[in-house]
mmCIF file of C-alpha atoms in Angstrom:
data_model
loop_
_atom_site.group_PDB
_atom_site.id
_atom_site.type_symbol
_atom_site.label_atom_id
_atom_site.label_comp_id
_atom_site.label_asym_id
_atom_site.label_seq_id
_atom_site.Cartn_x
_atom_site.Cartn_y
_atom_site.Cartn_z
ATOM 1 C CA MET P 812 15.438 35.764 107.429
ATOM 2 C CA THR P 813 13.412 32.729 108.756
ATOM 3 C CA ALA P 814 10.191 32.111 110.327
ATOM 4 C CA GLN P 815 13.082 30.626 112.835
ATOM 5 C CA ASN P 816 15.601 33.853 113.143
ATOM 6 C CA ALA P 817 12.049 35.743 113.404
ATOM 7 C CA GLN P 818 11.781 34.337 116.476
ATOM 8 C CA PHE P 819 14.243 36.306 117.970
ATOM 9 C CA VAL P 820 14.357 39.498 119.021
ATOM 10 C CA THR P 821 16.786 41.070 116.854
ATOM 11 C CA ALA P 822 17.326 45.046 116.790
ATOM 12 C CA HIS P 823 16.253 47.979 113.914
ATOM 13 C CA ASN P 824 18.097 51.583 114.178
ATOM 14 C CA THR P 825 16.779 53.238 117.571
ATOM 15 C CA HIS P 826 13.676 49.979 117.809
ATOM 16 C CA LEU P 827 12.649 46.738 118.315
ATOM 17 C CA GLU P 828 11.358 43.228 116.385
ATOM 18 C CA ARG P 829 10.529 39.877 117.059
ATOM 19 C CA ASN P 830 8.227 37.758 114.519
ATOM 20 C CA HIS P 831 8.749 40.579 112.331
ATOM 21 C CA HIS P 832 6.361 43.269 114.938
ATOM 22 C CA THR P 833 7.611 46.420 116.700
ATOM 23 C CA PHE P 834 8.913 44.183 120.106
ATOM 24 C CA VAL P 835 8.987 46.784 123.206
ATOM 25 C CA VAL P 836 10.616 45.426 126.252
ATOM 26 C CA ARG P 837 8.505 45.218 128.873
ATOM 27 C CA GLY P 838 10.191 44.165 131.996
ATOM 28 C CA ALA P 839 10.214 43.658 135.192
ATOM 29 C CA ASN P 840 13.885 42.538 137.775
ATOM 30 C CA TYR P 841 13.581 39.709 139.083
ATOM 31 C CA TRP P 842 17.367 38.966 139.736
ATOM 32 C CA GLN P 843 17.095 35.558 142.494
ATOM 33 C CA ALA P 844 15.641 34.196 139.409
ATOM 34 C CA MET P 845 18.473 31.672 139.228
ATOM 35 C CA ASN P 846 19.281 30.145 142.566
ATOM 36 C CA LEU P 847 14.650 29.757 143.068
ATOM 37 C CA GLY P 848 14.970 28.109 140.264
ATOM 38 C CA MET P 849 17.503 25.495 141.627
ATOM 39 C CA ALA P 850 15.454 21.881 142.213
ATOM 40 C CA SER P 851 17.194 21.619 146.527
ATOM 41 C CA GLY P 852 18.372 24.761 148.376
ATOM 42 C CA PRO P 853 16.657 27.459 148.512
ATOM 43 C CA GLY P 854 14.675 26.760 145.339
ATOM 44 C CA ASN P 855 10.695 27.976 145.204
ATOM 45 C CA ARG P 856 9.530 26.294 142.175
ATOM 46 C CA THR P 857 5.695 26.435 143.080
ATOM 47 C CA ARG P 858 6.669 30.525 143.855
ATOM 48 C CA VAL P 859 8.163 30.992 140.153
ATOM 49 C CA LEU P 860 5.235 29.606 138.865
ATOM 50 C CA HIS P 861 2.762 32.199 140.779
ATOM 51 C CA ASP P 862 5.386 35.032 139.969
ATOM 52 C CA LEU P 863 5.802 34.308 135.932
ATOM 53 C CA GLN P 864 1.663 34.005 136.224
ATOM 54 C CA GLN P 865 1.446 36.540 137.717
ATOM 55 C CA LEU P 866 3.488 39.157 135.758
ATOM 56 C CA SER P 867 2.697 38.003 132.034
ATOM 57 C CA SER P 868 -0.904 38.693 133.778
ATOM 58 C CA LEU P 869 0.424 42.528 133.808
ATOM 59 C CA GLY P 870 1.573 41.792 130.588
ATOM 60 C CA ILE P 871 5.570 41.564 131.005
ATOM 61 C CA ASN P 872 7.231 40.171 128.403
ATOM 62 C CA THR P 873 10.953 39.866 129.002
ATOM 63 C CA ILE P 874 13.048 39.545 132.870
ATOM 64 C CA ARG P 875 15.664 40.371 133.302
ATOM 65 C CA ILE P 876 18.044 37.791 135.245
ATOM 66 C CA LEU P 877 21.614 36.782 136.788
ATOM 67 C CA ALA P 878 24.474 34.549 134.974
ATOM 68 C CA ALA P 879 26.987 34.595 137.507
ATOM 69 C CA SER P 880 28.328 34.595 140.830
ATOM 70 C CA GLU P 881 31.090 33.484 142.134
ATOM 71 C CA ALA P 882 31.994 31.974 145.597
ATOM 72 C CA SER P 883 35.225 33.242 147.948
ATOM 73 C CA GLN P 884 38.086 31.460 148.418
ATOM 74 C CA TYR P 885 37.428 32.687 152.255
ATOM 75 C CA GLY P 886 34.279 31.221 152.682
ATOM 76 C CA GLN P 887 31.069 31.953 152.502
ATOM 77 C CA ALA P 888 30.620 36.385 152.331
ATOM 78 C CA PRO P 889 28.491 38.755 154.409
ATOM 79 C CA ASP P 890 25.871 39.977 152.227
ATOM 80 C CA ARG P 891 26.193 38.083 149.189
ATOM 81 C CA ILE P 892 24.436 35.054 147.653
ATOM 82 C CA HIS P 893 24.322 31.783 147.825
ATOM 83 C CA PRO P 894 24.933 29.279 147.188
ATOM 84 C CA GLU P 895 26.665 31.073 143.753
ATOM 85 C CA LEU P 896 26.909 29.704 140.234
ATOM 86 C CA ILE P 897 30.661 29.728 140.207
ATOM 87 C CA GLN P 898 32.391 27.674 143.237
ATOM 88 C CA SER P 899 36.161 28.716 141.260
ATOM 89 C CA PRO P 900 38.185 30.065 138.272
ATOM 90 C CA GLY P 901 35.966 26.992 135.952
ATOM 91 C CA ILE P 902 34.267 24.721 139.119
ATOM 92 C CA TYR P 903 30.576 25.237 138.602
ATOM 93 C CA ASN P 904 27.766 24.301 141.004
ATOM 94 C CA ASN P 905 25.281 22.133 139.097
ATOM 95 C CA ASP P 906 22.048 22.814 141.098
ATOM 96 C CA VAL P 907 22.898 26.140 139.995
ATOM 97 C CA TRP P 908 22.786 25.693 136.461
ATOM 98 C CA GLU P 909 19.757 22.940 136.797
ATOM 99 C CA GLY P 910 18.193 26.422 138.605
ATOM 100 C CA LEU P 911 19.351 28.372 135.688
ATOM 101 C CA ASP P 912 18.217 26.217 132.944
ATOM 102 C CA TRP P 913 14.432 25.240 135.235
ATOM 103 C CA ILE P 914 13.872 28.997 135.122
ATOM 104 C CA LEU P 915 14.758 29.533 130.673
ATOM 105 C CA ALA P 916 12.670 26.119 130.717
ATOM 106 C CA GLN P 917 9.379 28.246 131.669
ATOM 107 C CA LEU P 918 8.928 31.701 129.994
ATOM 108 C CA PRO P 919 7.849 30.078 126.721
ATOM 109 C CA HIS P 920 5.034 29.148 128.261
ATOM 110 C CA PHE P 921 4.411 32.981 129.292
ATOM 111 C CA ASN P 922 5.157 34.320 126.562
ATOM 112 C CA MET P 923 8.207 35.749 127.760
ATOM 113 C CA THR P 924 11.865 36.801 126.669
ATOM 114 C CA ALA P 925 15.305 36.997 128.991
ATOM 115 C CA CYS P 926 17.820 40.017 129.159
ATOM 116 C CA ILE P 927 20.256 37.971 131.259
ATOM 117 C CA SER P 928 23.029 39.009 133.011
ATOM 118 C CA LEU P 929 27.228 37.151 132.853
ATOM 119 C CA GLY P 930 28.170 39.737 135.522
ATOM 120 C CA ASN P 931 27.867 42.616 138.012
ATOM 121 C CA PHE P 932 29.637 45.530 138.878
ATOM 122 C CA TRP P 933 28.763 44.481 142.694
ATOM 123 C CA THR P 934 29.719 42.066 145.827
ATOM 124 C CA TRP P 935 26.457 41.325 146.372
ATOM 125 C CA SER P 936 26.451 38.117 143.839
ATOM 126 C CA GLY P 937 30.709 37.819 144.499
ATOM 127 C CA GLY P 938 31.321 40.572 141.418
ATOM 128 C CA ALA P 939 33.768 41.914 140.047
ATOM 129 C CA ALA P 940 36.122 42.438 142.763
ATOM 130 C CA GLN P 941 35.470 38.194 143.490
ATOM 131 C CA TYR P 942 37.921 38.243 139.915
ATOM 132 C CA VAL P 943 39.706 40.360 141.720
ATOM 133 C CA SER P 944 40.325 38.785 145.307
ATOM 134 C CA TRP P 945 40.546 35.567 143.079
ATOM 135 C CA ALA P 946 43.115 36.722 141.445
ATOM 136 C CA THR P 947 45.140 38.258 143.547
ATOM 137 C CA ASN P 948 44.934 36.751 146.887
ATOM 138 C CA THR P 949 42.698 39.513 148.662
ATOM 139 C CA HIS P 950 40.019 40.393 150.887
ATOM 140 C CA ILE P 951 37.425 42.292 148.779
ATOM 141 C CA PRO P 952 37.455 45.764 151.031
ATOM 142 C CA TYR P 953 33.315 46.114 151.059
ATOM 143 C CA PRO P 954 31.357 49.187 150.709
ATOM 144 C CA VAL P 955 28.697 50.317 152.712
ATOM 145 C CA GLN P 956 25.930 47.251 152.917
ATOM 146 C CA TRP P 957 23.103 46.808 154.880
ATOM 147 C CA ASP P 958 23.833 45.364 158.318
ATOM 148 C CA HIS P 959 21.125 42.352 158.881
ATOM 149 C CA LYS P 960 21.598 41.578 161.707
ATOM 150 C CA HIS P 961 22.173 45.040 163.104
ATOM 151 C CA LYS P 962 19.397 46.509 160.536
ATOM 152 C CA ILE P 963 21.846 49.493 159.548
ATOM 153 C CA PHE P 964 23.925 50.256 156.732
ATOM 154 C CA ALA P 965 27.355 50.271 157.871
ATOM 155 C CA GLY P 966 30.917 49.083 156.404
ATOM 156 C CA GLY P 967 33.989 50.637 154.582
ATOM 157 C CA ASP P 968 35.028 53.290 152.531
ATOM 158 C CA TYR P 969 33.544 53.151 148.574
ATOM 159 C CA ASP P 970 36.171 54.721 147.111
ATOM 160 C CA GLU P 971 38.054 52.504 148.482
ATOM 161 C CA PHE P 972 35.971 49.733 147.071
ATOM 162 C CA LEU P 973 35.396 51.091 143.267
ATOM 163 C CA ALA P 974 40.166 51.582 143.198
ATOM 164 C CA TYR P 975 39.657 48.061 143.978
ATOM 165 C CA THR P 976 37.116 46.951 141.728
ATOM 166 C CA ALA P 977 38.631 49.061 138.851
ATOM 167 C CA GLN P 978 41.990 46.523 139.015
ATOM 168 C CA PHE P 979 38.812 44.039 136.977
ATOM 169 C CA TYR P 980 39.335 45.603 133.944
ATOM 170 C CA ASN P 981 42.753 45.421 133.220
ATOM 171 C CA ASN P 982 43.883 42.443 134.554
ATOM 172 C CA THR P 983 44.718 39.335 132.676
ATOM 173 C CA TYR P 984 44.046 36.805 135.282
ATOM 174 C CA ALA P 985 40.589 38.302 135.746
ATOM 175 C CA GLN P 986 39.795 38.781 132.082
ATOM 176 C CA LYS P 987 40.758 35.054 131.274
ATOM 177 C CA TRP P 988 38.031 34.257 134.197
ATOM 178 C CA TYR P 989 35.399 36.278 132.589
ATOM 179 C CA ARG P 990 35.824 35.698 128.850
ATOM 180 C CA THR P 991 36.106 31.262 130.630
ATOM 181 C CA HIS P 992 32.650 32.087 132.119
ATOM 182 C CA ILE P 993 30.858 33.932 128.523
ATOM 183 C CA GLN P 994 31.836 31.070 126.957
ATOM 184 C CA HIS P 995 31.279 28.528 129.420
ATOM 185 C CA VAL P 996 27.519 30.206 129.344
ATOM 186 C CA LEU P 997 26.636 30.724 126.526
ATOM 187 C CA THR P 998 28.498 27.473 124.408
ATOM 188 C CA HIS P 999 26.321 25.172 127.434
ATOM 189 C CA THR P 1000 23.749 23.122 126.895
ATOM 190 C CA ASN P 1001 19.898 22.990 128.313
ATOM 191 C CA SER P 1002 19.221 20.279 130.525
ATOM 192 C CA VAL P 1003 15.835 20.715 129.914
ATOM 193 C CA THR P 1004 15.330 21.921 126.704
ATOM 194 C CA ASN P 1005 18.250 20.277 125.005
ATOM 195 C CA VAL P 1006 18.884 23.746 123.268
ATOM 196 C CA PRO P 1007 22.299 25.615 123.393
ATOM 197 C CA TYR P 1008 21.925 28.915 125.458
ATOM 198 C CA CYS P 1009 23.549 30.193 122.385
ATOM 199 C CA ARG P 1010 20.419 29.286 120.295
ATOM 200 C CA ASP P 1011 17.063 30.023 122.369
ATOM 201 C CA PRO P 1012 15.244 32.302 120.400
ATOM 202 C CA ASN P 1013 13.756 33.297 124.352
ATOM 203 C CA ILE P 1014 16.599 34.299 125.413
ATOM 204 C CA MET P 1015 17.011 38.427 124.922
ATOM 205 C CA ALA P 1016 20.321 40.199 125.157
ATOM 206 C CA TRP P 1017 23.495 39.205 126.513
ATOM 207 C CA GLU P 1018 24.204 42.204 129.506
ATOM 208 C CA LEU P 1019 27.924 42.245 129.930
ATOM 209 C CA MET P 1020 28.188 42.841 133.671
ATOM 210 C CA ASN P 1021 25.417 45.463 135.555
ATOM 211 C CA GLU P 1022 26.472 48.074 136.567
ATOM 212 C CA PRO P 1023 30.227 48.538 134.913
ATOM 213 C CA GLN P 1024 31.491 51.788 136.906
ATOM 214 C CA TYR P 1025 32.823 54.611 134.628
ATOM 215 C CA ILE P 1026 36.339 55.531 136.793
ATOM 216 C CA ARG P 1027 37.960 58.687 135.709
ATOM 217 C CA GLY P 1028 42.099 56.260 134.866
ATOM 218 C CA TYR P 1029 40.441 53.474 133.556
ATOM 219 C CA GLU P 1030 38.852 54.888 130.463
ATOM 220 C CA SER P 1031 40.870 53.277 127.651
ATOM 221 C CA GLU P 1032 40.383 50.327 130.249
ATOM 222 C CA LEU P 1033 36.437 50.616 130.026
ATOM 223 C CA ALA P 1034 36.209 50.793 126.563
ATOM 224 C CA LYS P 1035 38.433 47.559 125.393
ATOM 225 C CA TRP P 1036 37.207 45.013 128.271
ATOM 226 C CA ILE P 1037 33.297 45.910 126.630
ATOM 227 C CA ASP P 1038 34.520 45.607 122.818
ATOM 228 C CA ASP P 1039 36.219 42.364 123.143
ATOM 229 C CA SER P 1040 33.588 40.541 125.182
ATOM 230 C CA ALA P 1041 30.946 41.557 122.727
ATOM 231 C CA GLN P 1042 33.179 40.100 120.294
ATOM 232 C CA LEU P 1043 33.072 37.432 122.076
ATOM 233 C CA VAL P 1044 29.893 37.275 123.205
ATOM 234 C CA HIS P 1045 28.234 38.515 119.131
ATOM 235 C CA ALA P 1046 30.204 35.915 118.274
ATOM 236 C CA LEU P 1047 29.291 32.741 120.503
ATOM 237 C CA ALA P 1048 25.629 33.629 119.731
ATOM 238 C CA PRO P 1049 25.308 35.893 116.604
ATOM 239 C CA MET P 1050 21.210 36.389 117.574
ATOM 240 C CA HIS P 1051 20.838 37.411 120.976
ATOM 241 C CA LEU P 1052 21.477 41.312 121.562
ATOM 242 C CA VAL P 1053 24.708 42.265 123.404
ATOM 243 C CA THR P 1054 24.204 45.011 125.908
ATOM 244 C CA SER P 1055 27.290 46.902 128.716
ATOM 245 C CA GLY P 1056 24.670 46.488 131.763
ATOM 246 C CA ALA P 1057 25.247 50.643 132.640
ATOM 247 C CA GLU P 1058 23.239 52.579 134.615
ATOM 248 C CA SER P 1059 24.913 55.391 131.941
ATOM 249 C CA LYS P 1060 24.648 58.037 134.394
ATOM 250 C CA ASN P 1061 28.139 59.654 134.313
ATOM 251 C CA GLY P 1062 26.804 61.971 130.580
ATOM 252 C CA ALA P 1063 27.278 62.305 127.684
ATOM 253 C CA HIS P 1064 31.011 61.022 126.299
ATOM 254 C CA ALA P 1065 30.642 57.886 129.132
ATOM 255 C CA PHE P 1066 27.814 57.238 127.204
ATOM 256 C CA LYS P 1067 29.215 56.933 123.372
ATOM 257 C CA LEU P 1068 32.110 54.817 124.953
ATOM 258 C CA MET P 1069 30.466 52.456 126.711
ATOM 259 C CA HIS P 1070 28.403 51.182 123.596
ATOM 260 C CA ALA P 1071 29.856 52.476 120.590
ATOM 261 C CA SER P 1072 31.397 49.601 119.523
ATOM 262 C CA PRO P 1073 29.575 47.918 116.478
ATOM 263 C CA TYR P 1074 28.894 44.386 118.778
ATOM 264 C CA VAL P 1075 27.544 46.318 121.524
ATOM 265 C CA THR P 1076 23.213 46.329 119.424
ATOM 266 C CA LEU P 1077 21.352 48.270 122.272
ATOM 267 C CA ALA P 1078 22.244 50.670 125.622
ATOM 268 C CA SER P 1079 20.989 50.662 128.741
ATOM 269 C CA CYS P 1080 20.204 53.105 131.312
ATOM 270 C CA HIS P 1081 19.694 53.682 135.431
ATOM 271 C CA PHE P 1082 17.471 55.549 137.020
ATOM 272 C CA TRP P 1083 18.156 55.632 141.729
ATOM 273 C CA PRO P 1084 16.127 59.076 142.781
ATOM 274 C CA LEU P 1085 17.346 58.061 146.339
ATOM 275 C CA ASN P 1086 20.885 56.363 145.639
ATOM 276 C CA TRP P 1087 21.496 59.762 142.821
ATOM 277 C CA GLY P 1088 20.747 62.193 145.772
ATOM 278 C CA TYR P 1089 17.570 63.451 144.456
ATOM 279 C CA TYR P 1090 14.849 61.629 146.818
ATOM 280 C CA ASN P 1091 14.564 62.462 150.328
ATOM 281 C CA ALA P 1092 12.699 60.206 151.094
ATOM 282 C CA THR P 1093 11.437 60.840 154.406
ATOM 283 C CA ASP P 1094 10.230 64.628 153.060
ATOM 284 C CA PRO P 1095 6.162 63.826 151.947
ATOM 285 C CA SER P 1096 6.390 67.456 149.696
ATOM 286 C CA ILE P 1097 5.036 66.961 146.654
ATOM 287 C CA HIS P 1098 8.101 69.090 145.937
ATOM 288 C CA SER P 1099 10.352 66.546 146.868
ATOM 289 C CA ILE P 1100 9.546 63.082 144.538
ATOM 290 C CA GLN P 1101 8.780 65.768 141.727
ATOM 291 C CA GLU P 1102 12.684 66.407 141.665
ATOM 292 C CA SER P 1103 12.763 63.092 141.085
ATOM 293 C CA ILE P 1104 10.580 63.601 138.262
ATOM 294 C CA SER P 1105 11.794 66.441 136.392
ATOM 295 C CA LYS P 1106 15.849 64.497 137.102
ATOM 296 C CA MET P 1107 13.823 61.846 135.916
ATOM 297 C CA HIS P 1108 12.660 63.483 132.010
ATOM 298 C CA THR P 1109 15.805 64.859 131.835
ATOM 299 C CA PHE P 1110 17.594 61.264 132.693
ATOM 300 C CA VAL P 1111 15.135 59.583 129.859
ATOM 301 C CA ARG P 1112 15.426 62.349 127.136
ATOM 302 C CA ASN P 1113 18.923 63.087 127.430
ATOM 303 C CA ASN P 1114 19.951 58.680 127.163
ATOM 304 C CA ALA P 1115 17.008 59.184 123.952
ATOM 305 C CA GLN P 1116 18.866 61.625 122.242
ATOM 306 C CA TRP P 1117 22.065 59.724 122.706
ATOM 307 C CA THR P 1118 21.229 56.025 121.384
ATOM 308 C CA ARG P 1119 19.511 57.933 118.225
ATOM 309 C CA GLU P 1120 23.300 59.337 117.828
ATOM 310 C CA LEU P 1121 24.614 55.895 117.758
ATOM 311 C CA ASN P 1122 21.663 54.352 115.854
ATOM 312 C CA LYS P 1123 20.655 52.089 118.501
ATOM 313 C CA PRO P 1124 17.961 52.213 120.623
ATOM 314 C CA THR P 1125 18.330 52.109 124.573
ATOM 315 C CA VAL P 1126 15.858 50.161 127.717
ATOM 316 C CA LEU P 1127 15.578 51.746 131.034
ATOM 317 C CA PHE P 1128 16.541 48.865 132.250
ATOM 318 C CA GLU P 1129 16.623 49.612 136.062
ATOM 319 C CA PHE P 1130 14.739 52.228 138.274
ATOM 320 C CA GLY P 1131 12.496 52.282 141.150
ATOM 321 C CA LEU P 1132 11.847 53.697 144.966
ATOM 322 C CA MET P 1133 10.640 52.672 148.638
ATOM 323 C CA ARG P 1134 7.941 53.071 149.510
ATOM 324 C CA ASP P 1135 6.065 55.889 152.118
ATOM 325 C CA ASN P 1136 8.595 57.358 154.626
ATOM 326 C CA TRP P 1137 7.194 59.698 157.566
ATOM 327 C CA GLY P 1138 3.963 60.646 159.693
ATOM 328 C CA LYS P 1139 3.495 57.388 160.525
ATOM 329 C CA TRP P 1140 5.508 55.237 158.532
ATOM 330 C CA GLY P 1141 8.587 57.268 159.353
ATOM 331 C CA GLY P 1142 10.823 55.205 161.935
ATOM 332 C CA PRO P 1143 14.126 53.982 159.777
ATOM 333 C CA LEU P 1144 12.528 50.382 159.365
ATOM 334 C CA ASP P 1145 8.838 51.129 158.358
ATOM 335 C CA ALA P 1146 9.699 51.960 154.426
ATOM 336 C CA TYR P 1147 10.780 47.872 153.869
ATOM 337 C CA ASN P 1148 7.719 46.991 155.677
ATOM 338 C CA PRO P 1149 5.674 45.655 152.719
ATOM 339 C CA SER P 1150 2.124 47.347 154.618
ATOM 340 C CA ALA P 1151 4.441 50.809 153.873
ATOM 341 C CA PRO P 1152 1.916 52.855 151.803
ATOM 342 C CA VAL P 1153 3.502 53.849 148.144
ATOM 343 C CA THR P 1154 2.306 57.262 147.050
ATOM 344 C CA HIS P 1155 5.336 59.163 145.926
ATOM 345 C CA ARG P 1156 6.820 55.521 144.474
ATOM 346 C CA ASP P 1157 3.604 55.116 142.677
ATOM 347 C CA MET P 1158 3.952 58.741 141.015
ATOM 348 C CA PHE P 1159 7.496 58.252 140.150
ATOM 349 C CA TYR P 1160 6.754 55.120 138.200
ATOM 350 C CA GLN P 1161 3.354 56.664 136.502
ATOM 351 C CA ALA P 1162 5.863 59.319 135.506
ATOM 352 C CA VAL P 1163 8.857 56.938 134.053
ATOM 353 C CA TYR P 1164 5.992 55.125 132.238
ATOM 354 C CA LYS P 1165 4.209 58.459 130.867
ATOM 355 C CA GLU P 1166 8.053 59.473 129.933
ATOM 356 C CA VAL P 1167 10.065 56.441 127.571
ATOM 357 C CA THR P 1168 6.194 56.514 126.102
ATOM 358 C CA HIS P 1169 7.392 59.499 124.965
ATOM 359 C CA HIS P 1170 10.962 58.089 123.624
ATOM 360 C CA LEU P 1171 10.093 54.753 122.390
ATOM 361 C CA ASN P 1172 10.865 53.597 119.135
ATOM 362 C CA ASN P 1173 12.764 56.023 118.502
ATOM 363 C CA GLY P 1174 15.533 56.109 120.884
ATOM 364 C CA PHE P 1175 13.884 53.963 123.732
ATOM 365 C CA ALA P 1176 12.352 50.702 123.692
ATOM 366 C CA GLY P 1177 11.346 50.049 126.744
ATOM 367 C CA ALA P 1178 11.815 49.611 130.887
ATOM 368 C CA ALA P 1179 11.861 47.104 132.936
ATOM 369 C CA PHE P 1180 10.759 48.007 136.790
ATOM 370 C CA TRP P 1181 13.076 46.747 140.031
ATOM 371 C CA ALA P 1182 12.441 44.578 140.778
ATOM 372 C CA TYR P 1183 10.192 41.858 141.549
ATOM 373 C CA ALA P 1184 9.158 40.273 144.765
ATOM 374 C CA GLY P 1185 5.999 38.468 144.279
ATOM 375 C CA GLU P 1186 4.871 37.023 147.367
ATOM 376 C CA ALA P 1187 7.586 36.900 150.028
ATOM 377 C CA ARG P 1188 7.769 38.895 152.428
ATOM 378 C CA PRO P 1189 10.826 40.164 153.969
ATOM 379 C CA SER P 1190 12.108 37.134 157.067
ATOM 380 C CA THR P 1191 12.212 38.792 160.914
ATOM 381 C CA GLU P 1192 16.118 36.231 160.825
ATOM 382 C CA PRO P 1193 18.092 38.587 160.338
ATOM 383 C CA THR P 1194 20.342 35.810 158.888
ATOM 384 C CA GLU P 1195 17.538 34.241 156.862
ATOM 385 C CA MET P 1196 17.057 35.096 153.121
ATOM 386 C CA THR P 1197 13.735 34.749 151.590
ATOM 387 C CA TRP P 1198 14.717 36.510 148.391
ATOM 388 C CA THR P 1199 12.932 39.682 147.753
ATOM 389 C CA GLY P 1200 13.145 42.345 145.036
ATOM 390 C CA ASP P 1201 16.371 43.439 147.549
ATOM 391 C CA PRO P 1202 19.467 41.980 146.822
ATOM 392 C CA PRO P 1203 21.798 40.128 150.240
ATOM 393 C CA HIS P 1204 23.500 44.003 150.461
ATOM 394 C CA GLU P 1205 20.289 46.203 150.847
ATOM 395 C CA PRO P 1206 17.451 45.877 152.821
ATOM 396 C CA PRO P 1207 14.722 43.571 152.866
ATOM 397 C CA GLY P 1208 11.963 45.096 151.166
ATOM 398 C CA TRP P 1209 13.792 48.714 149.654
ATOM 399 C CA ASN P 1210 12.566 48.566 146.767
ATOM 400 C CA SER P 1211 10.521 45.468 145.968
ATOM 401 C CA ILE P 1212 6.834 45.305 144.223
ATOM 402 C CA TYR P 1213 4.621 42.493 146.145
ATOM 403 C CA ASP P 1214 1.380 40.809 144.585
ATOM 404 C CA ILE P 1215 -0.239 42.550 146.781
ATOM 405 C CA ASP P 1216 1.021 46.326 145.599
ATOM 406 C CA ILE P 1217 -2.360 46.376 143.661
ATOM 407 C CA SER P 1218 -2.368 50.617 143.201
ATOM 408 C CA THR P 1219 1.357 49.925 141.825
ATOM 409 C CA LEU P 1220 0.598 46.955 139.896
ATOM 410 C CA HIS P 1221 -1.779 48.548 138.021
ATOM 411 C CA ILE P 1222 0.371 51.572 136.772
ATOM 412 C CA ILE P 1223 3.077 48.805 135.417
ATOM 413 C CA GLN P 1224 -0.537 46.544 133.667
ATOM 414 C CA SER P 1225 -1.418 50.347 132.565
ATOM 415 C CA PHE P 1226 1.633 50.449 130.634
ATOM 416 C CA ASN P 1227 2.284 47.087 129.304
ATOM 417 C CA SER P 1228 -1.940 47.324 127.464
ATOM 418 C CA SER P 1229 -0.531 50.229 125.955
ATOM 419 C CA LYS P 1230 0.483 50.570 122.317
#
């Protein structure tokens, strides 16, 4: 391997390497980077530089970001990223492109790499459902989401949304446009560095989609979409890793189906105790958080075993927990307040990092917390987007890690400084 090629992160059995040394993903989710990197509009490059500096000081070496957001043909949609990168199939917003270019150009200054998602199953960035909407000229049946005006969760039926979005896997037009997007992104030349994305060693991996869902009745279509898409990414960027973006929450069969392709070189998993019903946010007892930690132990150990059987490394690309929601902070909105304590969150983060560390280089190749808000704070205005760590379909402050969360930041730094 040449010295230039050694700059790329590569997979070797169940671990990663860079520059001939073991590489552990010590990551942070910073999905909002593309828009914050814009020179105008919602862009805030000063904030981004502050955020990257603090993340670097914590030992973060990888950020997970988006290179996809899709606009609705029916006008600006609620609870979605705006402005979008893709205005309609094949039509791009150059200001957003330049924001992504600028972000990627900053990474070498902070000794960071990027895991870049090429799509999203969920509607907060448009996502797979928007491809279906374009292809069928129908309105998306949105699931339950955060209503920023009334500050409650509200909306439609999750199963209806799932059935609608599953069409993405086998709709001819949706697949054509998605593959076109892959080609646009990977062959794009960075306007700041003049380096094509497909040759940029600061890009660690391409993620096919954030949390593509394993849906019964669509197993073969899902497997084919993953294999075809991963093969295309590999053909365009052979030096980069490819990961599916799966949560890996549906057991061994689903895990292997979503990672069996030889073109998927890095496995993926996410763990969400509140979303999956393991954690009671209003219960201050130790039992509540211990139940979540116990479930996490089993989840990580299972994923480590499954990925060893495939002889591939895996990364816990998402994990998170809300702030305390009891006692003084027991009101329905109190846990979203940056001043609320993080008693259970800190216990959870410590347990996650300890368990992942136990499996490093023997299945796991690192972890990335969700998500970094840095100096941003939730807005008091329901129509104002402040780009915290929480996407626009969720209450701002739900899982955000701020620059003032000293105890949590210390836990993150401890993991990142470990051997």
